[in-house]
């Protein structure tokens, strides 16, 4: 039985057997019975490597942070995470540079948190935008579910990965990727994306 630790672009956390290319955390979200109703415990939501300096740990040990997994970095960004400053130092610096942020990381995390989450409801904050203005790597919500903007197409997302690309929609769309991360994508930050070859 898969653990409930797979994050979707909608920020939902589901149980799914597919492995993620990245790991992250939002604090302790589980107890001995599994995931609680909380969806974050702090504002430093990070996106980490799944392997770093040989570190290993059992998953979802009560009293320790909840290990979350993402199909790829574009999913992590859409869900409101940012690159980790320890295991992904180069990406972390490139991402912050692309956002234009020059203050402390805690200040940035506060800004990102306000853009990604609705307090006390533990739900994702979403935006409307013109589809043609969105950068590659952004996620939108279509009638069929989340989809990745990539070149002239959208790639529908499923928990197991991306489906066949479809034409990019016209007009206004609902955007899942938070505004600070959209700013980074527009400025040239390129997330690692797990599209099929």
Backbone as a chain_set.jsonl record, in Angstrom:
{"seq": "XXXXXXXXXXXXXXXXXXXXXXXXXXXXXXXXXXXXXXXXXXXXXXXXXXXXXXXXXXXXXXXXXXXXXXXXXXXXXXXXXXXXXXXXXXXXXXXXXXXXXXXXXXXXXXXXXXXXXXXXXXXXXXXXXXXXXXXXXXXXXXXXXXXXXXXXXXXXXXXXXXXXXXXXXXXXXXXXXXXXXXXXXXXXXXXXXXXXX", "coords": {"N": [[0.846, -1.192, 0.0], [0.784, 2.117, -1.015], [2.265, 5.029, 0.537], [0.699, 8.044, 1.745], [2.007, 10.482, 0.379], [2.613, 11.801, -1.928], [2.877, 14.644, -3.8], [0.73, 16.746, -5.628], [0.298, 18.984, -8.513], [-1.762, 20.635, -7.761], [-1.364, 20.959, -5.123], [-2.437, 19.059, -3.5], [-2.055, 16.126, -1.479], [-1.476, 12.867, -2.119], [-1.925, 9.255, -2.077], [0.109, 7.241, -3.967], [1.673, 4.886, -6.146], [3.802, 5.577, -7.883], [7.19, 6.636, -8.241], [8.849, 9.606, -7.124], [10.788, 12.251, -8.638], [11.892, 14.198, -7.097], [12.197, 15.215, -3.657], [10.628, 16.646, -0.727], [9.628, 18.889, 1.958], [7.226, 20.089, 4.404], [7.215, 20.277, 7.042], [6.062, 18.511, 10.003], [3.525, 16.506, 9.162], [2.156, 14.249, 9.69], [1.059, 11.491, 11.797], [1.166, 8.587, 13.935], [-0.877, 7.27, 12.665], [-0.983, 8.08, 10.054], [-1.288, 10.618, 7.484], [-2.282, 13.793, 8.75], [-4.893, 16.309, 8.969], [-3.586, 18.687, 8.594], [-1.679, 20.664, 6.315], [0.63, 22.02, 6.197], [3.336, 23.026, 8.329], [5.197, 24.931, 8.633], [6.702, 27.726, 6.88], [8.769, 27.286, 5.12], [8.826, 25.677, 2.539], [10.371, 23.229, 0.83], [12.108, 21.872, -2.046], [13.804, 19.044, -2.673], [16.755, 17.03, -3.435], [16.483, 13.513, -4.034], [18.538, 11.934, -3.276], [21.345, 12.545, -1.314], [24.496, 13.097, -0.177], [24.629, 10.471, 0.796], [22.693, 10.143, 2.734], [20.146, 8.457, 4.535], [16.845, 7.555, 5.482], [14.077, 6.207, 7.271], [10.726, 6.366, 6.013], [8.185, 8.684, 6.948], [8.269, 8.618, 9.826], [6.815, 8.846, 12.986], [6.832, 12.014, 14.629], [8.91, 13.089, 13.201], [9.823, 15.078, 10.295], [7.534, 15.079, 7.522], [8.164, 13.26, 4.72], [7.822, 14.303, 1.489], [6.935, 13.793, -1.968], [7.617, 14.556, -5.419], [6.653, 14.479, -8.847], [8.246, 15.928, -10.653], [10.296, 18.937, -10.859], [8.73, 21.068, -11.805], [6.173, 20.392, -10.95], [6.596, 20.551, -8.184], [7.124, 23.321, -7.916], [4.635, 24.355, -8.756], [3.028, 23.419, -6.702], [3.894, 25.022, -4.699], [6.458, 24.918, -3.619], [10.022, 25.589, -3.241], [13.447, 25.537, -4.505], [15.748, 23.694, -2.45], [18.085, 25.086, -0.175], [20.313, 23.721, 0.706], [20.828, 20.988, -0.38], [20.401, 21.574, -3.039], [21.913, 23.784, -3.939], [22.892, 25.35, -6.144], [20.631, 25.541, -7.841], [18.896, 26.753, -6.042], [20.119, 29.295, -5.647], [19.974, 30.269, -8.278], [17.209, 30.306, -8.672], [16.283, 32.157, -6.675], [17.655, 34.427, -7.561], [16.383, 34.77, -10.036], [13.844, 35.46, -9.182], [14.284, 37.96, -8.277], [14.616, 38.538, -5.644], [16.265, 39.873, -2.815], [16.495, 39.873, -0.121], [16.327, 38.2, 3.104], [16.037, 34.597, 3.291], [13.916, 33.747, 4.837], [12.205, 35.917, 4.659], [11.561, 35.741, 1.944], [10.263, 33.244, 1.943], [7.987, 33.865, 3.415], [6.706, 35.636, 1.656], [6.296, 33.915, -0.535], [4.659, 32.039, 0.695], [2.307, 33.488, 1.217], [1.455, 33.808, -1.373], [0.847, 31.256, -2.234], [-0.901, 29.833, -0.566], [-4.008, 29.527, 1.213], [-4.692, 30.73, 4.259], [-5.704, 28.916, 7.219], [-7.59, 27.479, 5.811], [-6.143, 25.65, 4.522], [-5.686, 25.327, 1.778], [-4.927, 25.703, -1.743], [-3.881, 28.755, -3.177], [-5.035, 30.322, -6.073], [-4.76, 31.748, -9.416], [-5.932, 33.942, -12.033], [-5.009, 34.222, -15.436], [-3.85, 35.33, -18.66], [-3.494, 32.856, -21.024], [-1.576, 32.924, -23.072], [0.444, 34.476, -22.032], [1.857, 33.018, -20.211], [4.779, 31.427, -18.861], [7.012, 28.776, -19.976], [6.921, 25.809, -18.035], [5.08, 26.571, -16.155], [2.067, 25.721, -14.386], [-1.325, 25.078, -15.174], [-4.889, 24.911, -14.551], [-7.063, 22.822, -16.101], [-10.177, 21.715, -17.649], [-9.824, 19.013, -17.645], [-8.047, 18.625, -15.621], [-4.863, 19.301, -13.889], [-2.299, 20.854, -15.893], [0.755, 21.161, -17.666], [2.377, 23.989, -18.941], [4.154, 24.053, -21.873], [6.213, 25.085, -24.259], [4.443, 25.425, -27.214], [2.284, 24.062, -26.272], [0.119, 22.289, -23.945], [0.68, 19.967, -21.388], [-1.135, 17.476, -20.177], [-1.4, 16.474, -16.765], [-0.966, 13.568, -14.825], [-0.975, 11.501, -11.864], [0.951, 9.552, -12.416], [2.527, 10.732, -14.328], [3.063, 12.696, -17.342], [0.559, 13.181, -19.872], [-0.34, 12.878, -23.377], [0.693, 15.73, -25.198], [-1.344, 18.67, -25.671], [-2.954, 21.25, -27.666], [-2.033, 24.575, -26.724], [-4.224, 26.38, -24.64], [-6.418, 29.16, -25.423], [-7.078, 32.498, -24.249], [-8.289, 33.347, -20.924], [-7.015, 31.55, -18.121], [-6.897, 29.332, -15.26], [-4.33, 29.589, -12.987], [-1.938, 27.576, -11.371], [0.705, 27.657, -10.425], [2.466, 29.586, -8.088], [2.7, 33.222, -7.886], [5.388, 34.351, -7.255], [7.033, 32.234, -8.137], [6.245, 32.048, -10.802], [7.315, 34.458, -11.653], [10.04, 33.849, -11.476], [10.21, 31.832, -13.445], [9.529, 33.315, -15.721], [11.725, 34.948, -15.831], [13.666, 33.292, -16.698], [14.378, 31.024, -15.197], [14.804, 27.584, -15.312], [12.992, 24.82, -14.699], [13.553, 21.383, -13.683], [12.132, 18.987, -15.624], [10.027, 16.198, -15.99], [9.264, 15.113, -18.595], [8.175, 12.648, -20.992], [10.535, 11.002, -23.177]], "CA": [[0.0, 0.0, 0.0], [1.626, 3.319, -1.046], [2.047, 6.043, 1.553], [0.096, 9.292, 1.271], [3.087, 11.469, 0.434], [2.896, 12.251, -3.297], [2.279, 15.972, -3.962], [0.226, 17.069, -6.957], [0.404, 20.415, -8.826], [-2.834, 21.316, -7.029], [-0.889, 20.944, -3.739], [-3.006, 17.913, -2.786], [-1.108, 15.059, -1.149], [-2.206, 11.632, -2.35], [-1.187, 7.988, -2.063], [0.295, 6.75, -5.334], [2.89, 4.069, -6.157], [4.886, 6.093, -8.73], [8.273, 7.3, -7.512], [9.073, 10.988, -7.494], [12.163, 12.64, -8.962], [12.33, 15.111, -6.048], [11.587, 15.093, -2.339], [10.548, 17.912, -0.034], [8.849, 18.821, 3.202], [6.527, 21.264, 4.925], [7.128, 20.046, 8.472], [5.448, 17.242, 10.429], [2.12, 16.484, 8.74], [1.606, 12.914, 9.942], [1.262, 10.864, 13.103], [1.287, 7.133, 13.8], [-1.991, 6.768, 11.844], [-0.856, 8.578, 8.692], [-1.368, 12.06, 7.294], [-3.328, 14.512, 9.465], [-5.541, 17.286, 8.086], [-2.667, 19.798, 8.363], [-0.944, 20.56, 5.061], [1.936, 22.63, 6.42], [3.665, 23.388, 9.708], [6.072, 26.089, 8.549], [6.633, 28.383, 5.571], [9.934, 26.932, 4.293], [8.514, 24.492, 1.743], [11.518, 23.035, -0.039], [12.168, 20.8, -3.044], [15.136, 18.5, -2.442], [17.188, 15.827, -4.127], [16.116, 12.279, -3.327], [19.795, 11.375, -2.763], [22.275, 13.615, -0.967], [25.543, 12.735, 0.776], [24.411, 9.143, 1.347], [21.732, 10.146, 3.84], [18.989, 7.568, 4.409], [15.947, 7.619, 6.633], [12.776, 5.575, 7.032], [9.708, 7.361, 5.673], [7.03, 9.017, 7.783], [8.424, 8.217, 11.226], [6.132, 9.823, 13.848], [7.691, 12.972, 15.305], [9.882, 13.616, 12.258], [9.122, 15.732, 9.193], [6.889, 14.217, 6.533], [8.825, 13.257, 3.417], [6.882, 14.457, 0.38], [7.586, 13.499, -3.234], [7.085, 15.25, -6.588], [7.037, 13.891, -10.134], [9.372, 16.72, -11.141], [10.408, 20.242, -10.211], [7.601, 21.929, -12.193], [5.081, 20.036, -10.029], [6.944, 21.118, -6.877], [6.914, 24.768, -7.98], [3.198, 24.607, -8.802], [2.479, 23.138, -5.372], [4.319, 26.08, -3.797], [7.787, 24.673, -3.063], [11.168, 26.239, -3.869], [14.638, 24.699, -4.353], [16.405, 23.627, -1.149], [19.349, 25.804, -0.137], [21.429, 22.846, 1.07], [21.144, 19.94, -1.357], [20.25, 22.095, -4.403], [22.414, 25.142, -3.758], [22.974, 26.075, -7.414], [19.254, 25.832, -8.248], [18.387, 27.696, -5.037], [20.628, 30.629, -5.968], [19.422, 30.678, -9.582], [15.783, 30.582, -8.485], [16.126, 33.422, -5.958], [18.106, 35.488, -8.457], [15.341, 34.977, -11.05], [12.689, 36.129, -8.567], [14.659, 39.328, -7.943], [14.625, 38.719, -4.182], [17.604, 40.114, -2.276], [16.448, 39.842, 1.346], [16.564, 36.906, 3.738], [15.197, 33.512, 2.778], [12.667, 33.713, 5.611], [11.336, 36.938, 4.055], [11.04, 35.187, 0.698], [9.305, 32.178, 2.261], [6.747, 34.52, 3.828], [6.087, 36.136, 0.424], [5.833, 32.758, -1.302], [3.536, 31.407, 1.404], [1.112, 34.305, 0.987], [1.051, 33.636, -2.774], [0.509, 29.867, -2.571], [-1.799, 29.157, 0.368], [-5.08, 30.261, 1.886], [-4.565, 30.363, 5.67], [-6.788, 28.283, 7.979], [-8.348, 26.562, 4.96], [-5.162, 24.679, 4.043], [-5.914, 25.105, 0.351], [-4.037, 26.406, -2.657], [-4.312, 30.026, -3.771], [-4.909, 30.24, -7.529], [-4.832, 33.042, -10.095], [-6.345, 33.971, -13.438], [-4.048, 34.886, -16.319], [-3.97, 35.05, -20.086], [-2.664, 31.677, -21.3], [-0.463, 33.263, -23.964], [1.492, 35.183, -21.291], [2.469, 32.143, -19.214], [6.073, 30.877, -19.279], [7.213, 27.333, -19.904], [7.125, 25.324, -16.683], [3.935, 26.921, -15.313], [0.931, 24.802, -14.395], [-2.675, 25.628, -15.176], [-5.947, 23.942, -14.268], [-7.994, 22.695, -17.218], [-11.331, 20.89, -17.315], [-9.344, 17.64, -17.45], [-7.134, 18.587, -14.484], [-3.661, 20.118, -14.035], [-1.545, 20.681, -17.142], [1.998, 21.918, -17.741], [2.643, 24.804, -20.129], [5.469, 23.726, -22.416], [6.289, 25.592, -25.624], [3.136, 25.8, -27.748], [1.331, 23.03, -25.871], [-0.051, 21.951, -22.533], [0.84, 18.535, -21.157], [-1.978, 17.082, -19.04], [-0.659, 15.764, -15.737], [-1.584, 12.503, -14.035], [-0.011, 11.127, -10.822], [2.031, 8.737, -12.975], [3.316, 11.522, -15.266], [2.378, 13.539, -18.317], [-0.148, 12.569, -20.99], [-0.032, 13.438, -24.692], [0.51, 17.189, -25.261], [-2.514, 19.229, -26.341], [-2.708, 22.659, -28.013], [-2.14, 25.543, -25.632], [-5.521, 27.056, -24.715], [-6.443, 30.608, -25.609], [-7.896, 33.2, -23.276], [-7.936, 33.296, -19.508], [-6.925, 30.231, -17.508], [-6.585, 29.306, -13.836], [-2.916, 29.267, -12.811], [-1.609, 26.928, -10.11], [2.045, 28.059, -9.984], [2.387, 30.879, -7.389], [3.261, 34.366, -8.601], [6.851, 34.478, -7.193], [7.643, 31.202, -8.981], [6.001, 32.487, -12.182], [8.305, 35.505, -11.932], [11.31, 33.167, -11.731], [10.114, 31.17, -14.747], [9.553, 34.36, -16.755], [13.075, 35.514, -15.874], [14.594, 32.329, -17.279], [14.674, 29.83, -14.398], [14.307, 26.397, -16.021], [12.846, 23.691, -13.771], [13.776, 20.05, -14.212], [10.809, 18.478, -15.983], [10.044, 14.777, -16.329], [8.477, 14.753, -19.774], [8.691, 11.451, -21.665], [11.423, 11.273, -24.331]], "C": [[0.887, 1.25, 0.0], [1.267, 4.296, 0.062], [1.418, 7.287, 0.935], [1.147, 10.396, 1.399], [3.485, 11.991, -0.947], [2.141, 13.554, -3.559], [1.912, 16.201, -5.424], [0.4, 18.566, -7.249], [-0.66, 21.259, -8.135], [-2.524, 21.444, -5.547], [-1.535, 19.841, -2.905], [-1.921, 16.878, -2.549], [-1.866, 13.741, -1.197], [-1.3, 10.418, -2.131], [-1.109, 7.486, -3.496], [1.616, 6.0, -5.405], [4.044, 4.616, -6.985], [5.929, 6.814, -7.877], [8.417, 8.744, -7.994], [10.532, 11.256, -7.791], [12.76, 13.565, -7.907], [11.577, 14.825, -4.762], [11.486, 16.488, -1.729], [9.833, 17.764, 1.283], [8.214, 20.158, 3.515], [6.406, 21.155, 6.441], [6.477, 18.698, 8.763], [3.948, 17.296, 10.136], [1.451, 15.154, 9.039], [1.806, 12.526, 11.403], [1.335, 9.359, 12.882], [0.182, 6.516, 12.943], [-1.901, 7.198, 10.388], [-0.952, 10.089, 8.647], [-2.513, 12.652, 8.108], [-3.985, 15.493, 8.492], [-4.644, 18.491, 7.801], [-1.932, 19.605, 7.046], [0.353, 21.36, 5.083], [2.077, 22.954, 7.89], [4.6, 24.583, 9.754], [6.016, 26.622, 7.124], [7.782, 28.022, 4.639], [9.671, 25.622, 3.555], [9.626, 24.31, 0.718], [11.323, 21.859, -0.987], [13.61, 20.309, -3.063], [15.468, 17.368, -3.403], [16.72, 14.605, -3.343], [17.35, 11.573, -2.778], [20.764, 12.52, -2.527], [23.212, 13.138, 0.132], [25.285, 11.393, 1.472], [23.429, 9.07, 2.498], [20.57, 9.211, 3.531], [18.144, 7.673, 5.664], [14.67, 6.872, 6.297], [11.722, 6.656, 6.827], [8.622, 7.465, 6.728], [7.111, 8.41, 9.185], [7.719, 9.255, 12.087], [7.124, 10.71, 14.593], [8.774, 13.558, 14.435], [9.147, 14.195, 11.051], [8.601, 14.712, 8.184], [7.6, 14.356, 5.201], [7.77, 13.284, 2.321], [7.638, 14.24, -0.925], [6.835, 14.153, -4.399], [7.536, 14.534, -7.852], [8.261, 14.598, -10.706], [9.356, 18.085, -10.476], [9.264, 21.181, -10.588], [6.392, 21.651, -11.3], [5.349, 20.652, -8.653], [6.717, 22.628, -6.851], [5.435, 25.101, -7.981], [2.559, 24.412, -7.434], [2.944, 24.144, -4.329], [5.673, 25.891, -3.156], [8.847, 25.457, -3.842], [12.385, 25.327, -3.716], [15.246, 24.804, -2.959], [17.757, 24.342, -1.224], [20.54, 24.956, 0.245], [21.756, 21.874, -0.056], [21.043, 20.414, -2.801], [20.728, 23.551, -4.448], [22.447, 25.946, -5.055], [21.581, 26.477, -7.897], [18.632, 26.869, -7.322], [18.82, 29.128, -5.368], [20.045, 31.145, -7.283], [17.955, 31.069, -9.459], [15.582, 31.93, -7.794], [16.571, 34.604, -6.808], [17.014, 35.817, -9.486], [14.1, 35.64, -10.475], [12.986, 37.594, -8.278], [14.731, 39.584, -6.45], [16.052, 38.886, -3.678], [17.634, 40.11, -0.751], [16.751, 38.451, 1.878], [15.649, 35.847, 3.138], [13.901, 33.415, 3.566], [11.682, 34.761, 5.096], [10.735, 36.412, 2.759], [9.999, 34.108, 0.969], [7.958, 32.747, 2.715], [5.988, 35.042, 2.609], [5.511, 34.983, -0.384], [4.63, 32.107, -0.629], [2.239, 32.173, 1.179], [0.573, 34.108, -0.419], [0.538, 32.232, -3.083], [-0.609, 29.276, -1.737], [-2.848, 30.094, 0.942], [-5.076, 29.832, 3.357], [-5.868, 29.816, 6.258], [-7.67, 27.38, 7.145], [-7.459, 25.461, 4.408], [-5.407, 24.313, 2.585], [-5.0, 26.013, -0.47], [-4.666, 27.71, -3.152], [-4.052, 29.948, -5.273], [-5.171, 31.597, -8.154], [-5.401, 32.864, -11.495], [-5.282, 34.717, -14.232], [-4.37, 34.54, -17.757], [-2.991, 33.929, -20.427], [-1.427, 32.023, -22.123], [0.696, 33.921, -23.228], [2.267, 34.276, -20.346], [3.769, 31.514, -19.727], [6.07, 29.349, -19.257], [7.502, 26.929, -18.46], [6.007, 25.681, -15.736], [2.861, 25.855, -15.439], [-0.372, 25.581, -14.395], [-3.653, 24.515, -14.822], [-6.922, 23.956, -15.442], [-9.197, 21.88, -16.765], [-10.923, 19.447, -17.029], [-8.394, 17.514, -16.262], [-5.911, 19.45, -14.723], [-2.94, 19.823, -15.345], [-0.359, 21.635, -17.137], [2.062, 22.703, -19.036], [4.05, 24.473, -20.619], [5.482, 24.059, -23.901], [4.886, 25.964, -26.109], [2.029, 24.844, -27.313], [1.098, 23.063, -24.369], [0.034, 20.431, -22.436], [-0.004, 18.165, -19.952], [-1.179, 16.231, -18.052], [-1.543, 14.74, -15.04], [-0.57, 12.132, -12.949], [1.157, 10.293, -11.332], [2.892, 9.496, -13.977], [2.453, 12.286, -16.246], [1.722, 12.717, -19.419], [0.249, 13.287, -22.283], [-0.271, 14.951, -24.715], [-0.714, 17.58, -26.093], [-2.197, 20.674, -26.729], [-2.869, 23.571, -26.799], [-3.482, 26.264, -25.739], [-5.361, 28.551, -24.959], [-7.291, 31.224, -24.507], [-7.401, 33.021, -21.848], [-7.973, 31.861, -18.992], [-6.672, 30.4, -16.011], [-5.166, 28.797, -13.667], [-2.686, 28.681, -11.425], [-0.259, 27.403, -9.56], [1.978, 29.44, -9.327], [3.139, 31.995, -8.111], [4.783, 34.531, -8.445], [7.571, 33.443, -8.06], [7.409, 31.498, -10.457], [7.019, 33.552, -12.588], [9.656, 34.879, -12.245], [11.31, 32.49, -13.092], [10.188, 32.189, -15.874], [10.962, 34.931, -16.923], [14.112, 34.501, -16.342], [14.956, 31.146, -16.416], [14.021, 28.638, -15.096], [14.208, 25.24, -15.036], [13.173, 22.371, -14.461], [12.419, 19.387, -14.396], [10.91, 17.055, -16.473], [9.129, 14.418, -17.47], [9.038, 13.486, -20.405], [9.543, 11.831, -22.875], [10.678, 11.123, -25.648]], "O": [[1.673, 1.432, 0.93], [0.111, 4.383, 0.476], [1.586, 7.55, -0.256], [1.178, 11.138, 2.38], [4.565, 12.556, -1.114], [0.911, 13.572, -3.543], [2.683, 15.89, -6.332], [0.628, 19.344, -6.322], [-0.477, 22.462, -7.947], [-3.334, 21.98, -4.79], [-1.217, 19.698, -1.725], [-0.977, 16.767, -3.331], [-2.788, 13.519, -0.411], [-0.08, 10.542, -2.017], [-2.131, 7.324, -4.162], [2.593, 6.426, -4.788], [5.176, 4.163, -6.812], [5.594, 7.511, -6.919], [8.13, 9.049, -9.152], [11.415, 10.578, -7.266], [13.98, 13.709, -7.821], [10.477, 14.272, -4.771], [12.179, 17.408, -2.163], [9.471, 16.658, 1.687], [8.594, 21.201, 2.983], [5.598, 21.851, 7.057], [6.357, 17.852, 7.877], [3.203, 18.034, 10.779], [0.292, 14.953, 8.678], [2.591, 13.128, 12.134], [1.546, 8.908, 11.756], [0.293, 5.359, 12.537], [-2.678, 6.719, 9.562], [-0.724, 10.763, 9.651], [-3.6, 12.077, 8.154], [-3.655, 15.497, 7.306], [-4.909, 19.242, 6.862], [-1.594, 18.474, 6.698], [1.093, 21.375, 4.099], [1.091, 23.133, 8.607], [4.776, 25.187, 10.812], [5.359, 26.038, 6.262], [7.769, 28.417, 3.473], [10.229, 24.582, 3.907], [9.801, 25.15, -0.166], [10.492, 20.98, -0.761], [14.525, 21.051, -3.419], [14.598, 16.824, -4.084], [16.577, 14.664, -2.121], [17.231, 10.707, -1.911], [20.987, 13.356, -3.403], [22.776, 12.814, 1.236], [25.686, 11.208, 2.621], [23.339, 8.043, 3.17], [20.071, 9.175, 2.406], [18.661, 7.855, 6.766], [14.224, 6.9, 5.15], [11.818, 7.738, 7.405], [8.2, 6.47, 7.318], [6.169, 7.781, 9.667], [7.992, 10.446, 11.94], [8.126, 10.23, 15.123], [9.5, 14.446, 14.881], [7.99, 13.853, 10.803], [9.161, 13.628, 8.024], [7.636, 15.44, 4.619], [6.926, 12.392, 2.238], [8.845, 14.474, -0.989], [5.612, 14.289, -4.38], [8.661, 14.041, -7.927], [9.195, 13.954, -11.184], [8.506, 18.362, -9.629], [8.864, 22.012, -9.773], [5.666, 22.576, -10.934], [4.444, 21.207, -8.03], [6.181, 23.158, -5.878], [5.01, 26.025, -7.288], [1.655, 25.156, -7.054], [2.456, 24.134, -3.199], [6.02, 26.628, -2.233], [8.6, 25.925, -4.954], [12.364, 24.425, -2.878], [15.257, 25.879, -2.359], [18.48, 24.219, -2.213], [21.678, 25.412, 0.125], [22.846, 21.93, -0.626], [21.541, 19.741, -3.703], [20.022, 24.432, -4.939], [22.063, 27.115, -5.059], [21.37, 27.616, -8.314], [17.919, 27.763, -7.777], [18.005, 30.051, -5.37], [19.671, 32.313, -7.389], [17.511, 32.044, -10.066], [14.802, 32.756, -8.266], [15.942, 35.662, -6.782], [16.753, 36.985, -9.774], [13.373, 36.316, -11.202], [12.07, 38.386, -8.059], [14.89, 40.729, -6.027], [16.945, 38.132, -4.065], [18.689, 40.321, -0.154], [17.356, 37.628, 1.191], [14.615, 36.165, 2.549], [12.876, 33.03, 3.005], [10.473, 34.532, 5.091], [9.548, 36.606, 2.497], [8.967, 34.06, 0.3], [6.909, 32.169, 2.428], [4.767, 34.909, 2.534], [4.379, 35.055, -0.862], [3.694, 31.675, -1.302], [1.187, 31.567, 0.972], [-0.631, 34.227, -0.643], [-0.138, 32.035, -4.093], [-1.222, 28.295, -2.158], [-2.609, 31.287, 1.131], [-5.419, 28.691, 3.666], [-6.967, 30.197, 5.855], [-8.429, 26.586, 7.7], [-7.95, 24.459, 3.888], [-5.345, 23.143, 2.205], [-4.392, 26.952, 0.044], [-5.846, 27.747, -3.501], [-2.966, 29.551, -5.696], [-5.729, 32.49, -7.516], [-5.357, 31.774, -12.066], [-4.726, 35.713, -13.769], [-5.079, 33.572, -18.032], [-1.796, 34.04, -20.15], [-0.352, 31.471, -21.891], [1.817, 33.931, -23.735], [3.241, 34.718, -19.736], [3.852, 31.114, -20.888], [5.236, 28.721, -18.604], [8.234, 27.617, -17.749], [5.962, 25.163, -14.62], [2.756, 25.174, -16.459], [-0.511, 26.6, -13.718], [-3.296, 23.337, -14.796], [-7.533, 24.983, -15.738], [-9.237, 21.407, -15.629], [-11.589, 18.744, -16.268], [-7.975, 16.406, -15.928], [-5.901, 20.254, -15.655], [-2.965, 18.698, -15.844], [-0.456, 22.768, -16.665], [1.829, 22.152, -20.111], [5.02, 24.598, -19.872], [4.833, 23.386, -24.701], [4.208, 26.756, -25.454], [0.957, 24.818, -27.917], [1.785, 23.766, -23.627], [-0.476, 19.709, -23.292], [0.354, 18.496, -18.822], [-0.385, 15.379, -18.451], [-2.699, 15.005, -14.712], [0.613, 12.433, -13.111], [2.239, 10.321, -10.746], [3.899, 8.96, -14.439], [1.263, 12.499, -16.013], [2.254, 11.692, -19.847], [1.078, 14.197, -22.268], [-1.333, 15.408, -24.294], [-1.067, 16.92, -27.071], [-1.268, 21.266, -26.18], [-3.74, 23.353, -25.956], [-3.845, 26.717, -26.825], [-4.295, 29.122, -24.728], [-8.125, 30.548, -23.904], [-6.268, 32.609, -21.6], [-8.835, 31.067, -19.369], [-6.283, 31.475, -15.554], [-4.827, 27.712, -14.14], [-3.173, 29.213, -10.427], [-0.105, 27.536, -8.346], [1.48, 30.381, -9.946], [4.091, 31.742, -8.85], [5.437, 34.835, -9.443], [8.606, 33.745, -8.652], [8.281, 31.229, -11.283], [7.521, 33.552, -13.711], [10.346, 35.315, -13.167], [12.3, 32.563, -13.82], [10.849, 31.944, -16.884], [11.346, 35.345, -18.017], [15.304, 34.807, -16.381], [15.766, 30.319, -16.835], [12.836, 28.674, -15.429], [15.232, 24.729, -14.582], [13.078, 22.262, -15.684], [11.652, 19.244, -13.444], [11.781, 16.733, -17.281], [8.3, 13.516, -17.342], [10.248, 13.264, -20.363], [9.303, 12.853, -23.518], [11.264, 11.313, -26.714]]}, "num_chains": 1, "name": "protein.A"}
